[in-house]
Structures are given as structure tokens and as C-alpha cells.
């Protein structure tokens, strides 16, 4: 089973700053099958990025995904107040299972 | 636009069976485009994939829950369902139904299920 480890656990930044969130896999993951989600309190998660770097419908272009193999990154180029939330990475692998990372909380500094 | 809505009891007694149903609108559970999933989130914790069902009826389950769960389709009602047997307090969580293939594209709003006597 592939384990996804996200870092940092909490990231404290100010609006306007750049955020870099990391997702590391215990084994190589197909880039086609790596996704990122945003979750705000009391809401369901929302798909942001799929295929490691493709923005989902409605995802602002300040969000970008990159990476391959075991290292993936979600970058928010310039933080807006509505971006402060918890972010999860997720993979779908040869075992046909979904696994999620434990999440990174992006909080206002 | 696919929309999903969970329904079922919000309170289940220990050792009993948790049963939830997801009604799909704007799409069909017989579509081969998606897996129809159940995902849960313990209070204040991260996301845990429970399992999914494909339009053909094939199911895939989280190995840690496999012995206790069953996911089924009701094509006549455009619904899919989750049954989790022998629940304990550790099964208290928000349960989401969802749809997608390699990513989870669509999510229900989630329903809190509390296991308590």
C-alpha cells in the first residue's frame, strides 16, 4: 500500500505570499493519478488538481501542481484570504485503491 | 453536473449496522465514467477511503475495513449504498459519498454518523 506523507503539517503565511505544499509517496506514483483537494471547515473537500498538474474546473490559475515519481508539490502563487484551508493529496494506484495524505493546514499568519 | 446526497441515520448503536444511501443526480450510476465511492472523516482528522463500486457491480474495499463493509448499487433508483457492520465508537465520522475515477471529482455534502448507545 502506498503511503502519502504531506509536509508541513501546518503552514502559516500571510495573504499575498507564496505557498508551497509537499506530498511525498512511499513508492512511485503515476502522475496521471495524483490529485489535490481543498477542504474548508464544515465543507466537503473540493478537487483542485488532477493528473498532478491539471486544474479542475473552477480552480483559479494561482494554483499549480507539479512533480513526478515520489515527490509532488502544490503551489499557490499569491495567497488570497479564501485559500486558507486544509489541503490533501490523493493517489490512485495499481492496487486500485485510493489513499490520501494526512493533510496540510494552511493558516493565516 | 453530477450531484450526490447522502441519507441515513445519524445515530447508530454499538455492534449494530451502519447503513447509508447516496442518491446521484445529473449523472447515472450505470455510467462507466466513474467509480462510486464512500469516504469518511473522523472528527478533526483526515480523509479515509472506505471503498467504491463500479457500474458493473465490481467493488474495491479498503483492506482495513474489508471484513465489515459492503457497497451496492440500485440502478432503478440511481443510488448506491454502504453497509458497515459491527460498528464501534471508532466508526463515528462524517461519511461522504463521491464519484470519480482516478480522482474524486464529485462529493456529497457529508453526513455525520455517531455511534453511541
CSV table of C-alpha atoms in Angstrom, one decimal:
chain,number,residue,atom,x,y,z
A,1,UNK,CA,0.0,0.0,0.0
A,2,UNK,CA,1.4,3.4,-1.0
A,3,UNK,CA,1.6,5.9,1.9
A,4,UNK,CA,1.4,9.6,1.2
A,5,UNK,CA,3.2,12.0,3.6
A,6,UNK,CA,2.4,15.7,3.4
A,7,UNK,CA,4.6,18.5,4.7
A,8,UNK,CA,4.5,20.7,6.5
A,9,UNK,CA,1.6,19.7,8.8
A,10,UNK,CA,0.8,23.4,9.3
A,11,UNK,CA,1.9,26.3,7.2
A,12,UNK,CA,1.5,29.9,8.5
A,13,UNK,CA,1.6,32.6,5.8
A,14,UNK,CA,0.1,36.0,5.0
A,15,UNK,CA,-2.2,36.9,2.2
A,16,UNK,CA,-0.1,37.7,-0.9
A,17,UNK,CA,2.6,35.3,-0.1
A,18,UNK,CA,3.5,32.2,-2.0
A,19,UNK,CA,2.6,28.8,-0.5
A,20,UNK,CA,4.4,25.5,-1.3
A,21,UNK,CA,2.9,22.3,-0.1
A,22,UNK,CA,4.6,18.9,-0.4
A,23,UNK,CA,3.3,15.4,-0.9
A,24,UNK,CA,5.8,12.5,-0.8
A,25,UNK,CA,4.9,8.9,-1.7
A,26,UNK,CA,6.4,5.8,-0.3
A,27,UNK,CA,6.5,4.3,-3.8
A,28,UNK,CA,6.4,5.8,-7.3
A,29,UNK,CA,3.0,7.2,-8.3
A,30,UNK,CA,1.8,7.7,-11.8
A,31,UNK,CA,1.5,11.4,-12.4
A,32,UNK,CA,-1.8,10.7,-14.0
A,33,UNK,CA,-3.2,9.5,-10.7
A,34,UNK,CA,-2.1,12.2,-8.3
A,35,UNK,CA,-4.7,14.8,-7.2
A,36,UNK,CA,-5.0,17.7,-4.7
A,37,UNK,CA,-8.1,18.8,-2.7
A,38,UNK,CA,-9.0,21.8,-0.7
A,39,UNK,CA,-11.3,21.5,2.4
A,40,UNK,CA,-12.7,24.4,4.3
A,41,UNK,CA,-14.4,23.9,7.8
A,42,UNK,CA,-17.8,22.3,7.6
A,43,UNK,CA,-17.5,21.6,3.9
A,44,UNK,CA,-16.7,18.6,1.7
A,45,UNK,CA,-13.3,18.5,0.0
A,46,UNK,CA,-13.1,20.1,-3.4
A,47,UNK,CA,-11.0,18.8,-6.3
A,48,UNK,CA,-8.3,21.4,-7.2
A,49,UNK,CA,-5.7,19.5,-9.3
A,50,UNK,CA,-5.8,16.1,-11.0
A,51,UNK,CA,-3.2,14.3,-13.1
A,52,UNK,CA,-0.6,16.1,-10.9
A,53,UNK,CA,-0.8,19.3,-12.8
A,54,UNK,CA,-4.2,19.8,-14.4
A,55,UNK,CA,-6.5,22.3,-12.8
A,56,UNK,CA,-10.1,21.1,-12.2
A,57,UNK,CA,-12.9,23.2,-13.5
A,58,UNK,CA,-13.2,26.4,-11.5
A,59,UNK,CA,-9.7,26.2,-9.9
A,60,UNK,CA,-8.0,29.6,-10.1
A,61,UNK,CA,-4.8,29.8,-12.0
A,62,UNK,CA,-2.8,30.9,-8.9
A,63,UNK,CA,-3.0,27.1,-8.0
A,64,UNK,CA,-0.5,24.9,-9.8
A,65,UNK,CA,0.6,21.3,-9.3
A,66,UNK,CA,3.9,19.7,-10.3
A,67,UNK,CA,6.1,16.7,-9.6
A,68,UNK,CA,6.6,13.1,-10.6
A,69,UNK,CA,7.6,9.8,-9.1
A,70,UNK,CA,7.5,10.2,-5.4
A,71,UNK,CA,7.6,14.0,-5.0
A,72,UNK,CA,4.7,16.2,-5.8
A,73,UNK,CA,4.0,19.9,-5.0
A,74,UNK,CA,1.0,22.2,-4.8
A,75,UNK,CA,1.9,25.8,-5.2
A,76,UNK,CA,-0.4,28.8,-4.6
A,77,UNK,CA,1.4,31.7,-6.2
A,78,UNK,CA,-0.2,34.5,-4.3
A,79,UNK,CA,-2.5,33.7,-1.3
A,80,UNK,CA,-6.0,35.1,-1.2
A,81,UNK,CA,-8.0,35.1,2.1
A,82,UNK,CA,-10.2,32.3,0.8
A,83,UNK,CA,-7.2,30.0,0.3
A,84,UNK,CA,-6.7,29.4,4.0
A,85,UNK,CA,-7.9,25.8,4.4
A,86,UNK,CA,-6.7,22.2,4.7
A,87,UNK,CA,-5.1,20.6,1.6
A,88,UNK,CA,-4.9,16.9,0.9
A,89,UNK,CA,-3.1,14.9,-1.8
A,90,UNK,CA,-4.5,11.6,-3.0
A,91,UNK,CA,-3.3,8.8,-5.3
A,92,UNK,CA,-5.0,6.0,-7.2
A,93,UNK,CA,-2.6,3.1,-7.7
A,94,UNK,CA,-2.1,-0.3,-9.2
A,95,UNK,CA,-3.9,-1.8,-6.2
A,96,UNK,CA,-6.9,0.1,-7.4
A,97,UNK,CA,-7.2,1.8,-4.0
A,98,UNK,CA,-7.4,5.5,-3.2
A,99,UNK,CA,-5.0,6.8,-0.5
A,100,UNK,CA,-4.9,10.2,1.0
A,101,UNK,CA,-2.2,12.2,2.7
A,102,UNK,CA,-2.8,13.4,6.2
A,103,UNK,CA,-3.3,17.0,5.1
A,104,UNK,CA,-1.6,20.3,5.4
A,105,UNK,CA,-3.3,23.1,7.2
A,106,UNK,CA,-2.7,26.5,5.7
A,107,UNK,CA,-3.4,29.2,8.2
A,108,UNK,CA,-3.2,32.9,8.3
A,109,UNK,CA,0.0,34.3,10.0
B,1,UNK,CA,-23.1,18.5,-13.2
B,2,UNK,CA,-23.2,15.4,-11.0
B,3,UNK,CA,-24.6,15.9,-7.6
B,4,UNK,CA,-24.7,13.5,-4.7
B,5,UNK,CA,-26.7,13.4,-1.5
B,6,UNK,CA,-26.2,11.1,1.5
B,7,UNK,CA,-29.1,9.9,3.6
B,8,UNK,CA,-29.4,7.6,6.6
B,9,UNK,CA,-29.5,7.5,10.4
B,10,UNK,CA,-27.3,10.0,12.2
B,11,UNK,CA,-27.1,7.7,15.3
B,12,UNK,CA,-26.2,4.0,15.4
B,13,UNK,CA,-25.8,1.8,18.5
B,14,UNK,CA,-22.6,-0.1,19.1
B,15,UNK,CA,-22.5,-3.5,17.5
B,16,UNK,CA,-25.3,-2.6,15.0
B,17,UNK,CA,-25.1,-1.9,11.3
B,18,UNK,CA,-24.5,1.5,9.8
B,19,UNK,CA,-26.5,1.9,6.5
B,20,UNK,CA,-26.2,4.9,4.3
B,21,UNK,CA,-27.5,5.6,0.8
B,22,UNK,CA,-26.3,8.1,-1.8
B,23,UNK,CA,-28.6,9.5,-4.4
B,24,UNK,CA,-27.0,10.6,-7.6
B,25,UNK,CA,-28.4,13.3,-9.8
B,26,UNK,CA,-27.1,14.8,-13.0
B,27,UNK,CA,-25.4,11.5,-13.9
B,28,UNK,CA,-26.0,7.8,-13.9
B,29,UNK,CA,-24.6,5.1,-11.6
B,30,UNK,CA,-24.6,2.9,-14.7
B,31,UNK,CA,-22.0,5.2,-16.3
B,32,UNK,CA,-18.6,3.7,-16.8
B,33,UNK,CA,-17.0,7.1,-16.3
B,34,UNK,CA,-16.9,6.9,-12.5
B,35,UNK,CA,-16.3,4.8,-9.5
B,36,UNK,CA,-18.9,5.5,-6.9
B,37,UNK,CA,-17.1,5.8,-3.5
B,38,UNK,CA,-17.6,6.1,0.2
B,39,UNK,CA,-15.0,8.2,2.1
B,40,UNK,CA,-15.1,9.1,5.8
B,41,UNK,CA,-13.5,11.7,8.0
B,42,UNK,CA,-13.2,11.2,11.7
B,43,UNK,CA,-13.8,14.3,13.8
B,44,UNK,CA,-10.8,16.7,13.3
B,45,UNK,CA,-8.9,14.1,11.2
B,46,UNK,CA,-8.0,13.4,7.6
B,47,UNK,CA,-9.8,11.5,4.9
B,48,UNK,CA,-10.2,7.7,4.8
B,49,UNK,CA,-11.3,5.9,1.7
B,50,UNK,CA,-13.8,3.2,2.5
B,51,UNK,CA,-14.4,1.6,-0.9
B,52,UNK,CA,-16.1,2.0,-4.3
B,53,UNK,CA,-18.3,0.3,-6.7
B,54,UNK,CA,-18.2,0.3,-10.5
B,55,UNK,CA,-21.2,0.3,-12.7
B,56,UNK,CA,-20.6,-3.4,-13.4
B,57,UNK,CA,-21.0,-4.2,-9.7
B,58,UNK,CA,-17.3,-4.8,-9.1
B,59,UNK,CA,-16.2,-3.5,-5.7
B,60,UNK,CA,-12.9,-2.5,-4.2
B,61,UNK,CA,-12.6,-2.0,-0.4
B,62,UNK,CA,-10.1,-0.6,2.0
B,63,UNK,CA,-8.3,-3.7,3.4
B,64,UNK,CA,-8.6,-2.3,6.9
B,65,UNK,CA,-12.4,-2.3,6.6
B,66,UNK,CA,-13.0,-5.1,4.1
B,67,UNK,CA,-14.3,-7.6,6.5
B,68,UNK,CA,-17.1,-5.3,7.7
B,69,UNK,CA,-18.3,-3.4,4.6
B,70,UNK,CA,-20.5,-3.9,1.6
B,71,UNK,CA,-21.2,-1.4,-1.1
B,72,UNK,CA,-24.1,-2.0,-3.6
B,73,UNK,CA,-25.9,-0.3,-6.5
B,74,UNK,CA,-29.6,0.3,-7.0
B,75,UNK,CA,-29.7,1.2,-10.7
B,76,UNK,CA,-33.5,1.6,-10.6
B,77,UNK,CA,-33.2,4.5,-8.1
B,78,UNK,CA,-29.8,5.8,-9.3
B,79,UNK,CA,-28.4,5.2,-5.9
B,80,UNK,CA,-25.5,3.3,-4.2
B,81,UNK,CA,-25.3,2.2,-0.6
B,82,UNK,CA,-22.9,1.4,2.2
B,83,UNK,CA,-23.3,-1.1,5.0
B,84,UNK,CA,-20.8,-1.3,7.8
B,85,UNK,CA,-21.4,-4.0,10.3
B,86,UNK,CA,-20.4,-4.3,14.0
B,87,UNK,CA,-19.8,-0.6,14.5
B,88,UNK,CA,-18.0,0.9,17.4
B,89,UNK,CA,-17.3,4.4,18.6
B,90,UNK,CA,-14.3,4.4,16.3
B,91,UNK,CA,-16.7,4.4,13.4
B,92,UNK,CA,-18.1,7.8,14.4
B,93,UNK,CA,-17.3,10.1,11.4
B,94,UNK,CA,-18.6,12.2,8.6
B,95,UNK,CA,-19.4,9.9,5.8
B,96,UNK,CA,-19.1,11.2,2.2
B,97,UNK,CA,-20.4,9.6,-1.0
B,98,UNK,CA,-18.4,10.6,-4.0
B,99,UNK,CA,-17.8,10.0,-7.7
B,100,UNK,CA,-14.7,9.9,-9.8
B,101,UNK,CA,-12.2,7.7,-11.4
B,102,UNK,CA,-8.5,8.3,-10.6
B,103,UNK,CA,-9.5,11.5,-8.7
B,104,UNK,CA,-12.7,12.2,-6.7
B,105,UNK,CA,-14.4,14.7,-8.9
B,106,UNK,CA,-17.7,15.0,-7.1
B,107,UNK,CA,-18.6,14.9,-3.4
B,108,UNK,CA,-21.8,14.8,-1.4
B,109,UNK,CA,-22.1,17.3,1.5
B,110,UNK,CA,-21.4,14.6,4.0
B,111,UNK,CA,-23.4,13.1,6.8
B,112,UNK,CA,-22.3,12.8,10.5
B,113,UNK,CA,-22.9,9.3,11.9
B,114,UNK,CA,-22.4,8.9,15.6
B,115,UNK,CA,-22.0,5.5,17.2
B,116,UNK,CA,-23.3,5.6,20.7
B,117,UNK,CA,-25.7,3.8,23.0
